[in-house]
């Protein structure tokens, strides 16, 4: 079973920041938070990951709370091409049976013009 | 690099038929996996492999077989297709099992009548 909880859907105006929340209250100390997205009918695409510090790359920022029980993915200037299902995943980094990626239901993000 | 390729893109089977979904990657990745995605749902892990000659079961392995004779290829076999196996199948690969980014193929849409 997925170890994360996400709202089923959200919408955001084009050009605004999209903030996608994720709850992972049972996360273990060695588990990372990963975000993937799936644009309609395509394979999922990796976005970003983090352990406890906030992370930023060219696609997004990841904010993880101090207790690590929740996180937020931020798309700073959403465009219509960001319309997708966003998956928040927790997994360990070292190889074990727990390192496989388990997807939940995700959040369907709609960007309105 | 072609990345992760999957064939065929579409397939229709009758109940009881068998077939093999092909997956190949040219990135010298050790880790490969198969997921299925039913309409409106997240991806579920079927089988995975951490290297040539090594495979293991995921969340929903029943009705599927895999083998990994080379690093590049990871075929998924349906032994006796059932309507419940109607789904979109995605293959993914990463350098190692614990690598943070998995690369997904474009998917195979399978219908079993």
XYZ file of N, CA and C in Angstrom, chain B residues 5-6 10 15 19 33 41 43-44 52 64 78 89-90 95 109:
48
model
N 12.202 1.525 -24.457
C 11.269 1.283 -25.542
C 10.377 0.097 -25.208
N 9.130 0.187 -25.653
C 8.162 -0.876 -25.410
C 7.456 -1.215 -26.717
N -0.070 -1.080 -28.936
C -1.444 -1.522 -28.702
C -1.544 -3.021 -28.996
N -9.442 -13.949 -24.586
C -9.250 -14.659 -23.319
C -8.575 -16.008 -23.581
N 0.850 -13.939 -24.673
C 1.674 -13.027 -25.438
C 2.786 -12.475 -24.554
N 11.657 -2.710 -14.228
C 10.406 -3.093 -13.570
C 9.239 -2.945 -14.529
N -6.535 5.032 -12.079
C -5.801 4.576 -10.899
C -4.309 4.822 -11.071
N -0.189 3.541 -10.678
C 0.530 2.388 -11.203
C 0.747 1.348 -10.112
N 0.647 0.095 -10.486
C 0.907 -0.996 -9.545
C 2.055 -1.847 -10.064
N 20.649 -8.828 -14.464
C 20.462 -10.012 -15.298
C 20.423 -11.264 -14.426
N 1.401 -13.257 -14.497
C 2.503 -12.715 -15.276
C 3.815 -13.431 -14.931
N 2.318 -12.861 -20.512
C 0.979 -13.213 -20.036
C 0.726 -14.642 -20.511
N 0.350 -1.015 -19.674
C 1.540 -1.566 -19.035
C 2.744 -0.657 -19.317
N 3.419 -0.304 -18.236
C 4.606 0.537 -18.336
C 5.821 -0.230 -17.843
N 19.481 3.137 -13.096
C 20.846 2.629 -13.037
C 20.978 1.531 -11.974
N -0.822 -0.505 -24.453
C -2.252 -0.570 -24.095
C -2.786 -1.924 -24.522
